[in-house]
Tab-separated table of C-alpha atoms in Angstrom:
chain	number	residue	atom	x	y	z
A	1	UNK	CA	-31.459	16.858	-0.327
A	2	UNK	CA	-33.733	14.612	1.735
A	3	UNK	CA	-35.807	15.888	4.637
A	4	UNK	CA	-33.838	15.717	7.882
A	5	UNK	CA	-34.810	15.234	11.505
A	6	UNK	CA	-32.916	17.680	13.711
A	7	UNK	CA	-33.533	15.467	16.754
A	8	UNK	CA	-31.285	12.783	15.288
A	9	UNK	CA	-27.559	12.924	16.062
A	10	UNK	CA	-25.640	13.921	12.946
A	11	UNK	CA	-22.506	12.102	11.771
A	12	UNK	CA	-20.211	13.913	9.321
A	13	UNK	CA	-17.980	11.531	7.343
A	14	UNK	CA	-14.996	12.965	5.446
A	15	UNK	CA	-13.627	10.769	2.659
A	16	UNK	CA	-16.823	8.727	2.844
A	17	UNK	CA	-16.389	7.066	-0.576
A	18	UNK	CA	-12.818	5.927	0.058
A	19	UNK	CA	-11.840	2.285	-0.195
A	20	UNK	CA	-11.841	1.717	3.577
A	21	UNK	CA	-14.193	4.397	4.892
A	22	UNK	CA	-16.963	3.355	2.504
A	23	UNK	CA	-16.909	-0.083	4.167
A	24	UNK	CA	-17.281	1.635	7.537
A	25	UNK	CA	-20.177	3.832	6.453
A	26	UNK	CA	-22.139	0.989	4.870
A	27	UNK	CA	-21.734	-1.052	8.070
A	28	UNK	CA	-23.056	1.855	10.157
A	29	UNK	CA	-26.217	2.611	8.187
A	30	UNK	CA	-28.339	-0.192	9.649
A	31	UNK	CA	-27.241	-0.085	13.313
A	32	UNK	CA	-27.369	3.728	13.367
A	33	UNK	CA	-30.783	4.184	11.788
A	34	UNK	CA	-31.476	6.737	14.523
A	35	UNK	CA	-28.646	8.951	13.228
A	36	UNK	CA	-28.383	11.093	10.118
A	37	UNK	CA	-25.320	11.178	7.908
A	38	UNK	CA	-23.508	13.895	5.993
A	39	UNK	CA	-21.223	12.147	3.509
A	40	UNK	CA	-18.347	14.175	2.088
A	41	UNK	CA	-16.056	13.133	-0.779
A	42	UNK	CA	-14.633	14.423	-4.043
A	43	UNK	CA	-16.096	11.356	-5.808
A	44	UNK	CA	-19.685	12.542	-6.076
A	45	UNK	CA	-20.722	9.621	-8.293
A	46	UNK	CA	-19.617	7.111	-5.641
A	47	UNK	CA	-21.484	9.079	-2.964
A	48	UNK	CA	-24.632	8.961	-5.076
A	49	UNK	CA	-24.302	5.175	-5.353
A	50	UNK	CA	-23.855	4.870	-1.580
A	51	UNK	CA	-27.021	6.868	-0.970
A	52	UNK	CA	-29.045	4.811	-3.447
A	53	UNK	CA	-27.863	1.543	-1.905
A	54	UNK	CA	-28.451	2.602	1.724
A	55	UNK	CA	-31.328	0.971	3.654
A	56	UNK	CA	-34.698	2.611	3.111
A	57	UNK	CA	-35.279	5.472	5.514
A	58	UNK	CA	-31.594	6.274	6.083
A	59	UNK	CA	-31.202	10.052	6.329
A	60	UNK	CA	-28.279	11.042	4.115
A	61	UNK	CA	-27.094	14.332	2.708
A	62	UNK	CA	-24.149	14.658	0.362
A	63	UNK	CA	-21.561	17.425	0.440
A	64	UNK	CA	-18.291	18.458	-1.118
A	65	UNK	CA	-15.858	20.733	0.698
A	66	UNK	CA	-12.222	21.768	0.908
A	67	UNK	CA	-10.908	20.112	4.088
A	68	UNK	CA	-8.041	22.612	4.148
A	69	UNK	CA	-10.544	25.507	4.429
A	70	UNK	CA	-11.312	26.176	8.098
A	71	UNK	CA	-14.423	28.251	7.406
A	72	UNK	CA	-15.857	25.601	5.093
A	73	UNK	CA	-15.156	22.895	7.675
A	74	UNK	CA	-16.872	24.890	10.432
A	75	UNK	CA	-19.960	25.290	8.297
A	76	UNK	CA	-19.989	21.580	7.547
A	77	UNK	CA	-19.348	20.326	11.094
A	78	UNK	CA	-21.509	22.860	12.937
A	79	UNK	CA	-24.201	20.992	14.871
A	80	UNK	CA	-22.670	17.547	14.272
A	81	UNK	CA	-22.385	15.047	17.122
A	82	UNK	CA	-19.529	13.088	15.507
A	83	UNK	CA	-16.906	13.627	12.822
A	84	UNK	CA	-15.459	10.534	11.136
A	85	UNK	CA	-12.304	11.487	9.257
A	86	UNK	CA	-11.224	9.042	6.561
A	87	UNK	CA	-9.511	11.374	4.087
A	88	UNK	CA	-5.766	10.860	4.405
A	89	UNK	CA	-2.866	11.193	4.373
A	90	UNK	CA	-3.531	12.107	7.981
A	91	UNK	CA	-0.230	13.869	8.579
A	92	UNK	CA	-1.538	16.443	6.072
A	93	UNK	CA	-5.288	16.496	6.692
A	94	UNK	CA	-6.017	15.672	10.337
A	95	UNK	CA	-4.751	18.714	12.246
A	96	UNK	CA	-7.315	21.237	11.028
A	97	UNK	CA	-10.228	18.774	11.064
A	98	UNK	CA	-9.513	17.917	14.703
A	99	UNK	CA	-9.221	21.561	15.711
A	100	UNK	CA	-12.546	22.464	14.073
A	101	UNK	CA	-14.287	19.426	15.581
A	102	UNK	CA	-13.166	20.535	19.050
A	103	UNK	CA	-14.310	24.113	18.405
A	104	UNK	CA	-17.736	22.884	17.291
A	105	UNK	CA	-18.131	20.468	20.219
A	106	UNK	CA	-18.126	17.304	18.092
A	107	UNK	CA	-16.382	14.066	19.022
A	108	UNK	CA	-13.691	13.234	16.471
A	109	UNK	CA	-12.913	9.725	15.122
A	110	UNK	CA	-10.342	8.509	12.580
A	111	UNK	CA	-8.193	5.637	11.277
A	112	UNK	CA	-4.968	7.668	11.424
A	113	UNK	CA	-1.945	5.506	10.604
A	114	UNK	CA	0.716	8.247	10.540
A	115	UNK	CA	3.211	8.969	13.311
A	116	UNK	CA	3.289	12.736	12.970
A	117	UNK	CA	-0.452	13.303	13.235
A	118	UNK	CA	-0.736	10.850	16.137
A	119	UNK	CA	1.832	12.877	18.090
A	120	UNK	CA	-0.153	16.027	17.238
A	121	UNK	CA	-3.320	14.395	18.581
A	122	UNK	CA	-1.649	13.642	21.912
A	123	UNK	CA	-0.646	17.309	22.209
A	124	UNK	CA	-4.203	18.371	21.323
A	125	UNK	CA	-5.731	16.047	23.931
A	126	UNK	CA	-5.868	18.569	26.820
A	127	UNK	CA	-7.642	21.077	24.590
A	128	UNK	CA	-10.260	18.482	23.663
A	129	UNK	CA	-10.671	17.508	27.309
A	130	UNK	CA	-11.215	21.144	28.316
A	131	UNK	CA	-13.856	21.460	25.596
A	132	UNK	CA	-15.618	18.260	26.712
A	133	UNK	CA	-14.962	16.435	23.444
A	134	UNK	CA	-13.055	13.275	22.522
A	135	UNK	CA	-10.306	12.534	20.002
A	136	UNK	CA	-10.662	8.865	19.009
A	137	UNK	CA	-7.457	8.474	16.992
A	138	UNK	CA	-6.199	5.373	15.150
A	139	UNK	CA	-9.309	3.170	15.203
A	140	UNK	CA	-8.862	0.939	12.166
A	141	UNK	CA	-7.135	-2.435	11.825
A	142	UNK	CA	-3.540	-1.310	12.384
A	143	UNK	CA	-3.595	0.833	14.400
A	144	UNK	CA	-6.827	-0.034	16.181
A	145	UNK	CA	-7.531	-3.749	16.231
A	146	UNK	CA	-3.836	-4.441	16.862
A	147	UNK	CA	-3.856	-2.114	19.895
A	148	UNK	CA	-6.690	-3.923	21.662
A	149	UNK	CA	-5.196	-7.311	20.739
A	150	UNK	CA	-1.940	-6.297	22.382
A	151	UNK	CA	-3.655	-4.827	25.451
A	152	UNK	CA	-5.676	-8.009	25.908
A	153	UNK	CA	-2.506	-10.135	25.831
A	154	UNK	CA	-0.830	-7.786	28.307
A	155	UNK	CA	-3.633	-8.344	30.820
A	156	UNK	CA	-2.913	-12.091	30.789
A	157	UNK	CA	0.440	-11.485	32.520
A	158	UNK	CA	1.359	-10.099	35.932
A	159	UNK	CA	3.940	-7.746	34.440
A	160	UNK	CA	4.870	-6.899	30.868
A	161	UNK	CA	8.225	-5.899	29.420
A	162	UNK	CA	7.837	-5.906	25.618
A	163	UNK	CA	4.886	-5.565	23.264
A	164	UNK	CA	4.818	-5.973	19.480
A	165	UNK	CA	2.106	-5.702	16.845
A	166	UNK	CA	2.253	-6.800	13.213
A	167	UNK	CA	0.307	-6.509	9.974
A	168	UNK	CA	0.568	-8.015	6.508
A	169	UNK	CA	-1.239	-6.904	3.348
A	170	UNK	CA	-1.756	-9.601	0.715
A	171	UNK	CA	-2.243	-9.654	-3.052
A	172	UNK	CA	-5.835	-8.489	-3.590
A	173	UNK	CA	-5.749	-8.549	-7.390
A	174	UNK	CA	-5.706	-5.517	-9.633
A	175	UNK	CA	-6.936	-2.550	-7.637
A	176	UNK	CA	-6.937	1.224	-7.561
A	177	UNK	CA	-4.498	2.570	-4.998
A	178	UNK	CA	-5.563	6.004	-3.793
A	179	UNK	CA	-3.019	8.802	-3.675
A	180	UNK	CA	-3.234	9.029	0.122
A	181	UNK	CA	-2.475	5.305	0.490
A	182	UNK	CA	0.392	5.581	-2.001
A	183	UNK	CA	1.946	8.431	0.003
A	184	UNK	CA	1.532	6.491	3.240
A	185	UNK	CA	3.196	3.455	1.636
A	186	UNK	CA	6.190	5.577	0.610
A	187	UNK	CA	6.446	6.929	4.145
A	188	UNK	CA	6.420	3.389	5.543
A	189	UNK	CA	9.085	2.317	3.053
A	190	UNK	CA	11.691	4.939	3.908
A	191	UNK	CA	10.416	7.552	6.371
A	192	UNK	CA	11.220	8.145	10.006
A	193	UNK	CA	10.044	5.358	12.280
A	194	UNK	CA	9.127	6.588	15.758
A	195	UNK	CA	9.377	3.617	18.088
A	196	UNK	CA	9.874	2.761	21.775
A	197	UNK	CA	13.077	1.083	22.934
A	198	UNK	CA	14.763	0.800	26.344
A	199	UNK	CA	11.931	2.742	27.930
A	200	UNK	CA	12.187	5.812	25.714
A	201	UNK	CA	11.097	7.145	22.348
A	202	UNK	CA	13.648	6.706	19.554
A	203	UNK	CA	13.617	7.408	15.817
A	204	UNK	CA	14.893	4.914	13.258
A	205	UNK	CA	14.469	4.537	9.529
A	206	UNK	CA	11.332	2.653	8.592
A	207	UNK	CA	11.761	-0.744	6.861
A	208	UNK	CA	15.426	-1.073	7.862
A	209	UNK	CA	15.140	-3.798	10.522
A	210	UNK	CA	13.624	-7.154	9.562
A	211	UNK	CA	12.317	-10.044	11.650
A	212	UNK	CA	10.326	-13.223	11.086
A	213	UNK	CA	7.031	-12.783	12.926
A	214	UNK	CA	4.414	-15.495	13.722
A	215	UNK	CA	1.457	-14.383	11.612
A	216	UNK	CA	-0.685	-17.507	11.813
A	217	UNK	CA	-1.874	-19.521	8.796
A	218	UNK	CA	-1.205	-19.448	5.922
A	219	UNK	CA	1.839	-17.172	6.368
A	220	UNK	CA	3.346	-18.715	9.509
A	221	UNK	CA	6.729	-17.192	10.362
A	222	UNK	CA	6.898	-14.385	7.811
A	223	UNK	CA	9.593	-11.789	7.196
A	224	UNK	CA	8.326	-8.333	8.214
A	225	UNK	CA	9.916	-4.931	8.711
A	226	UNK	CA	9.935	-2.492	11.598
A	227	UNK	CA	7.764	0.318	10.311
A	228	UNK	CA	6.436	3.773	11.057
A	229	UNK	CA	3.042	3.120	12.684
A	230	UNK	CA	1.203	4.781	15.585
A	231	UNK	CA	0.997	1.731	17.872
A	232	UNK	CA	4.578	2.415	18.970
A	233	UNK	CA	3.443	5.877	20.061
A	234	UNK	CA	0.088	5.217	21.712
A	235	UNK	CA	0.887	1.954	23.532
A	236	UNK	CA	3.814	3.495	25.478
A	237	UNK	CA	1.697	6.594	26.025
A	238	UNK	CA	-0.996	4.430	27.628
A	239	UNK	CA	1.486	2.090	29.373
A	240	UNK	CA	4.621	4.230	29.980
A	241	UNK	CA	6.403	1.505	31.973
A	242	UNK	CA	6.943	-0.648	28.848
A	243	UNK	CA	10.555	-1.412	27.975
A	244	UNK	CA	9.846	-1.700	24.242
A	245	UNK	CA	6.980	-1.369	21.776
A	246	UNK	CA	7.450	-2.200	18.111
A	247	UNK	CA	5.364	-2.495	14.967
A	248	UNK	CA	6.280	-4.916	12.181
A	249	UNK	CA	4.634	-4.739	8.772
A	250	UNK	CA	4.919	-5.841	5.190
A	251	UNK	CA	3.291	-7.113	2.039
A	252	UNK	CA	2.822	-10.526	0.443
A	253	UNK	CA	4.381	-11.729	-1.787
A	254	UNK	CA	7.709	-10.795	-0.235
A	255	UNK	CA	9.072	-9.164	-3.397
A	256	UNK	CA	6.569	-6.307	-3.021
A	257	UNK	CA	8.420	-5.214	0.107
A	258	UNK	CA	11.563	-4.874	-1.988
A	259	UNK	CA	9.689	-2.828	-4.588
A	260	UNK	CA	8.251	-0.495	-1.960
A	261	UNK	CA	11.565	-0.087	-0.206
A	262	UNK	CA	13.481	0.603	-3.418
A	263	UNK	CA	10.987	3.148	-4.759
A	264	UNK	CA	10.513	4.837	-1.366
A	265	UNK	CA	14.262	5.142	-0.861
A	266	UNK	CA	14.634	6.664	-4.336
A	267	UNK	CA	11.910	9.209	-3.562
A	268	UNK	CA	13.490	10.071	-0.199
A	269	UNK	CA	16.895	10.554	-1.899
A	270	UNK	CA	15.430	12.821	-4.595
A	271	UNK	CA	15.938	10.326	-7.442
A	272	UNK	CA	12.179	10.105	-7.999
A	273	UNK	CA	9.697	12.892	-7.393
A	274	UNK	CA	6.766	12.224	-5.061
A	275	UNK	CA	4.441	12.252	-8.082
A	276	UNK	CA	6.643	9.774	-9.992
A	277	UNK	CA	6.903	7.401	-7.025
A	278	UNK	CA	3.172	7.484	-6.264
A	279	UNK	CA	2.243	7.045	-9.921
A	280	UNK	CA	4.533	4.020	-10.223
A	281	UNK	CA	2.982	2.267	-7.210
A	282	UNK	CA	-0.528	3.107	-8.432
A	283	UNK	CA	0.251	1.863	-11.960
A	284	UNK	CA	1.632	-1.547	-11.008
A	285	UNK	CA	-1.225	-2.239	-8.565
A	286	UNK	CA	-3.852	-1.569	-11.205
A	287	UNK	CA	-2.045	-3.944	-13.584
A	288	UNK	CA	-0.241	-1.358	-15.744
A	289	UNK	CA	3.440	-1.739	-16.585
A	290	UNK	CA	4.754	1.234	-14.627
A	291	UNK	CA	7.572	3.536	-15.730
A	292	UNK	CA	11.043	2.297	-16.696
A	293	UNK	CA	12.484	4.843	-14.267
A	294	UNK	CA	10.385	3.440	-11.442
A	295	UNK	CA	11.353	-0.152	-12.243
A	296	UNK	CA	15.035	0.791	-12.034
A	297	UNK	CA	14.669	1.455	-8.326
A	298	UNK	CA	12.091	-1.280	-7.758
A	299	UNK	CA	14.527	-3.910	-9.115
A	300	UNK	CA	17.313	-2.465	-6.987
A	301	UNK	CA	15.101	-2.787	-3.901
A	302	UNK	CA	14.226	-6.405	-4.672
A	303	UNK	CA	17.826	-7.419	-5.338
A	304	UNK	CA	18.980	-5.747	-2.113
A	305	UNK	CA	16.305	-7.731	-0.294
A	306	UNK	CA	17.721	-10.971	-1.747
A	307	UNK	CA	21.283	-10.022	-0.795
A	308	UNK	CA	20.187	-9.447	2.822
A	309	UNK	CA	18.547	-12.873	2.938
A	310	UNK	CA	15.031	-11.424	3.304
A	311	UNK	CA	13.863	-13.143	0.107
A	312	UNK	CA	15.181	-15.655	-2.400
A	313	UNK	CA	16.021	-15.066	-6.044
A	314	UNK	CA	13.576	-17.825	-6.989
A	315	UNK	CA	10.718	-16.262	-5.058
A	316	UNK	CA	11.496	-12.855	-6.546
A	317	UNK	CA	11.527	-14.276	-10.081
A	318	UNK	CA	8.266	-16.132	-9.462
A	319	UNK	CA	6.558	-12.973	-8.197
A	320	UNK	CA	7.694	-11.014	-11.252
A	321	UNK	CA	6.539	-13.816	-13.571
A	322	UNK	CA	3.097	-13.759	-11.930
A	323	UNK	CA	2.937	-9.977	-12.338
A	324	UNK	CA	3.833	-10.127	-16.047
A	325	UNK	CA	1.227	-12.841	-16.692
A	326	UNK	CA	-1.436	-11.127	-14.593
A	327	UNK	CA	-1.646	-14.023	-12.122
A	328	UNK	CA	-2.898	-13.260	-8.605
A	329	UNK	CA	-2.418	-15.743	-5.796
A	330	UNK	CA	-4.893	-16.162	-2.900
A	331	UNK	CA	-4.674	-13.304	-0.417
A	332	UNK	CA	-2.347	-13.962	2.504
A	333	UNK	CA	-2.765	-11.219	5.064
A	334	UNK	CA	-3.534	-10.615	8.699
A	335	UNK	CA	-2.841	-8.950	12.031
A	336	UNK	CA	-0.936	-10.248	15.048
A	337	UNK	CA	0.385	-9.235	18.464
A	338	UNK	CA	3.045	-10.582	20.815
A	339	UNK	CA	3.910	-9.717	24.419
A	340	UNK	CA	6.674	-10.843	26.773
A	341	UNK	CA	6.629	-10.572	30.522
A	342	UNK	CA	6.179	-12.404	33.795
A	343	UNK	CA	3.515	-14.565	35.353
A	344	UNK	CA	4.690	-15.188	38.857
A	345	UNK	CA	8.321	-16.295	38.544
A	346	UNK	CA	7.958	-17.572	34.953
A	347	UNK	CA	8.950	-15.560	31.878
A	348	UNK	CA	6.155	-15.966	29.310
A	349	UNK	CA	5.635	-15.029	25.669
A	350	UNK	CA	2.074	-14.879	24.278
A	351	UNK	CA	1.153	-14.467	20.620
A	352	UNK	CA	-2.159	-14.192	18.828
A	353	UNK	CA	-3.122	-13.651	15.177
A	354	UNK	CA	-6.200	-13.241	13.021
A	355	UNK	CA	-7.718	-16.242	11.279
A	356	UNK	CA	-6.810	-17.055	7.673
A	357	UNK	CA	-8.315	-14.762	4.986
A	358	UNK	CA	-11.444	-16.030	3.246
A	359	UNK	CA	-13.777	-14.301	0.763
A	360	UNK	CA	-16.689	-12.543	2.401
A	361	UNK	CA	-15.138	-12.507	5.878
A	362	UNK	CA	-13.594	-9.841	8.102
A	363	UNK	CA	-10.075	-10.919	7.029
A	364	UNK	CA	-10.833	-10.872	3.284
A	365	UNK	CA	-8.866	-7.687	2.538
A	366	UNK	CA	-7.216	-4.681	4.138
A	367	UNK	CA	-10.310	-2.631	3.255
A	368	UNK	CA	-12.610	-5.072	5.055
A	369	UNK	CA	-10.371	-5.371	8.136
A	370	UNK	CA	-9.856	-1.624	8.434
A	371	UNK	CA	-13.377	-0.572	7.493
A	372	UNK	CA	-15.170	-3.105	9.686
A	373	UNK	CA	-12.795	-2.470	12.597
A	374	UNK	CA	-13.580	1.236	12.394
A	375	UNK	CA	-17.314	0.514	12.273
A	376	UNK	CA	-17.079	-1.782	15.307
A	377	UNK	CA	-15.156	0.796	17.327
A	378	UNK	CA	-17.564	3.559	16.329
A	379	UNK	CA	-20.647	1.536	17.266
A	380	UNK	CA	-19.075	0.829	20.664
A	381	UNK	CA	-18.533	4.572	21.124
A	382	UNK	CA	-22.119	5.522	20.276
A	383	UNK	CA	-23.474	3.016	22.806
A	384	UNK	CA	-21.229	4.025	25.731
A	385	UNK	CA	-20.872	7.067	28.011
A	386	UNK	CA	-19.159	10.056	26.461
A	387	UNK	CA	-15.409	10.311	26.982
A	388	UNK	CA	-13.151	13.336	26.647
A	389	UNK	CA	-9.600	14.042	25.558
A	390	UNK	CA	-7.206	11.848	23.590
A	391	UNK	CA	-8.576	8.308	23.369
A	392	UNK	CA	-6.420	5.641	21.685
A	393	UNK	CA	-8.136	2.235	21.296
A	394	UNK	CA	-6.246	0.410	24.049
A	395	UNK	CA	-7.324	2.984	26.612
A	396	UNK	CA	-11.055	2.256	26.450
A	397	UNK	CA	-11.953	-0.679	24.146
A	398	UNK	CA	-12.337	-4.285	25.329
A	399	UNK	CA	-11.276	-7.000	22.859
A	400	UNK	CA	-14.138	-9.364	23.708
A	401	UNK	CA	-16.742	-6.654	23.110
A	402	UNK	CA	-14.918	-5.587	19.958
A	403	UNK	CA	-14.928	-9.146	18.551
A	404	UNK	CA	-18.641	-9.476	19.301
A	405	UNK	CA	-19.320	-6.212	17.482
A	406	UNK	CA	-17.250	-7.350	14.473
A	407	UNK	CA	-19.246	-10.571	14.274
A	408	UNK	CA	-22.500	-8.609	14.367
A	409	UNK	CA	-21.602	-6.570	11.266
A	410	UNK	CA	-19.321	-8.940	9.277
A	411	UNK	CA	-20.779	-10.543	6.129
A	412	UNK	CA	-20.046	-14.039	7.536
A	413	UNK	CA	-20.340	-13.610	11.302
A	414	UNK	CA	-19.779	-17.309	12.075
A	415	UNK	CA	-16.166	-17.194	10.825
A	416	UNK	CA	-13.766	-16.770	13.795
A	417	UNK	CA	-11.910	-13.451	13.876
A	418	UNK	CA	-8.933	-14.537	15.992
A	419	UNK	CA	-6.914	-17.658	16.667
A	420	UNK	CA	-6.531	-18.805	20.273
A	421	UNK	CA	-3.620	-17.245	22.194
A	422	UNK	CA	-0.396	-19.282	22.072
A	423	UNK	CA	1.804	-19.233	25.189
A	424	UNK	CA	5.318	-20.504	25.828
A	425	UNK	CA	7.933	-20.182	28.532
A	426	UNK	CA	11.013	-18.280	27.445
A	427	UNK	CA	14.457	-17.536	28.771
A	428	UNK	CA	14.289	-15.204	31.776
A	429	UNK	CA	13.731	-11.524	31.027
A	430	UNK	CA	15.292	-8.705	33.045
A	431	UNK	CA	13.399	-8.446	36.323
A	432	UNK	CA	11.055	-5.497	36.559
A	433	UNK	CA	8.322	-4.175	38.796
A	434	UNK	CA	6.215	-2.807	35.954
A	435	UNK	CA	2.742	-4.281	36.141
A	436	UNK	CA	-0.644	-3.727	34.620
A	437	UNK	CA	-2.567	-1.464	36.949
A	438	UNK	CA	-5.723	-2.976	38.411
A	439	UNK	CA	-8.700	-2.041	36.290
């Protein structure tokens, strides 16, 4: 272990070698040279590589711990200024980590994309506030970047009725899908979807409702699904006068959504075990054939998608042909937001989306968008006054400052992050007196 300077603020990173969190950590090393890092992960070889590749002089110690062991967590976090939690699935791992961080007086930060753990964080907020610590929950791409995009659009209107966010994950070639991401994908495909409709919280089934959403180039209007994501919890929590808040998500090519939905539904109905469903998704993403049992339900999901008019038989066949031949198309992915409300007496809709994906840019992959978003948010936190209690992104982060921070750490900072907002007049909305409070 390297010599450490106790005068430097210590940052503990759980799941530091993960696909997304490793991007975050590498982006933090240079700007936070005045901090010291404790990197925690089961993949000790990957941690060793991260330490060797860090800028000279970076103070790093490596650790391995059981994040379900409260005593071990206390020993690890004791004396830390910040805890970055990147080891999902968060509905299983976050509760104890947050509680220990509060007990030890450390500010907590994560990229939580699960409904259940986000609701738990809201309930834990008063305890954090009483302890003088902060819970920065959901600070990745979606949730995170999407939240501040939506909040920025809301401030362009006099009053807001509806807010929507959207995400799309594109084909990124053969890749290793971690178990936590596989479980989260199953939950999105068939789990409970906590959303906000008619001014109240409601629960639907995730991936049941479909809509074409304006995602910007190259996707354009693309078929997405209402899904279980925390934006529909935190945005109404921050702006309780909203009539509706929805999150739309999906994968490209479109047939993958059918695969996910079919396999997730089979797992939820007990036709596949959790291990079988996760293994199938992991196998096909790394380029393996996957199990015959898994394909039975994957095909059923794709064919049901065609019958509902959410995809065509030709597009489904083409996607399967590409998969068999090992062909990967250019990544088509991104984030978007849309709000509807009033400016004066005019009903207005505003949309905005990320720029087209390009290699080496912020939008290159889900790992780059999530990891760099988290790094940008975290750097903004370390350079601002300390906050306390539950802190979702839209409550404290400014989009302009966030974009500037992204450009400062992105590999190609001259590539625009966002398209310009697009406005249009729409048919009149129900009159309301709900308005953005003066800042």
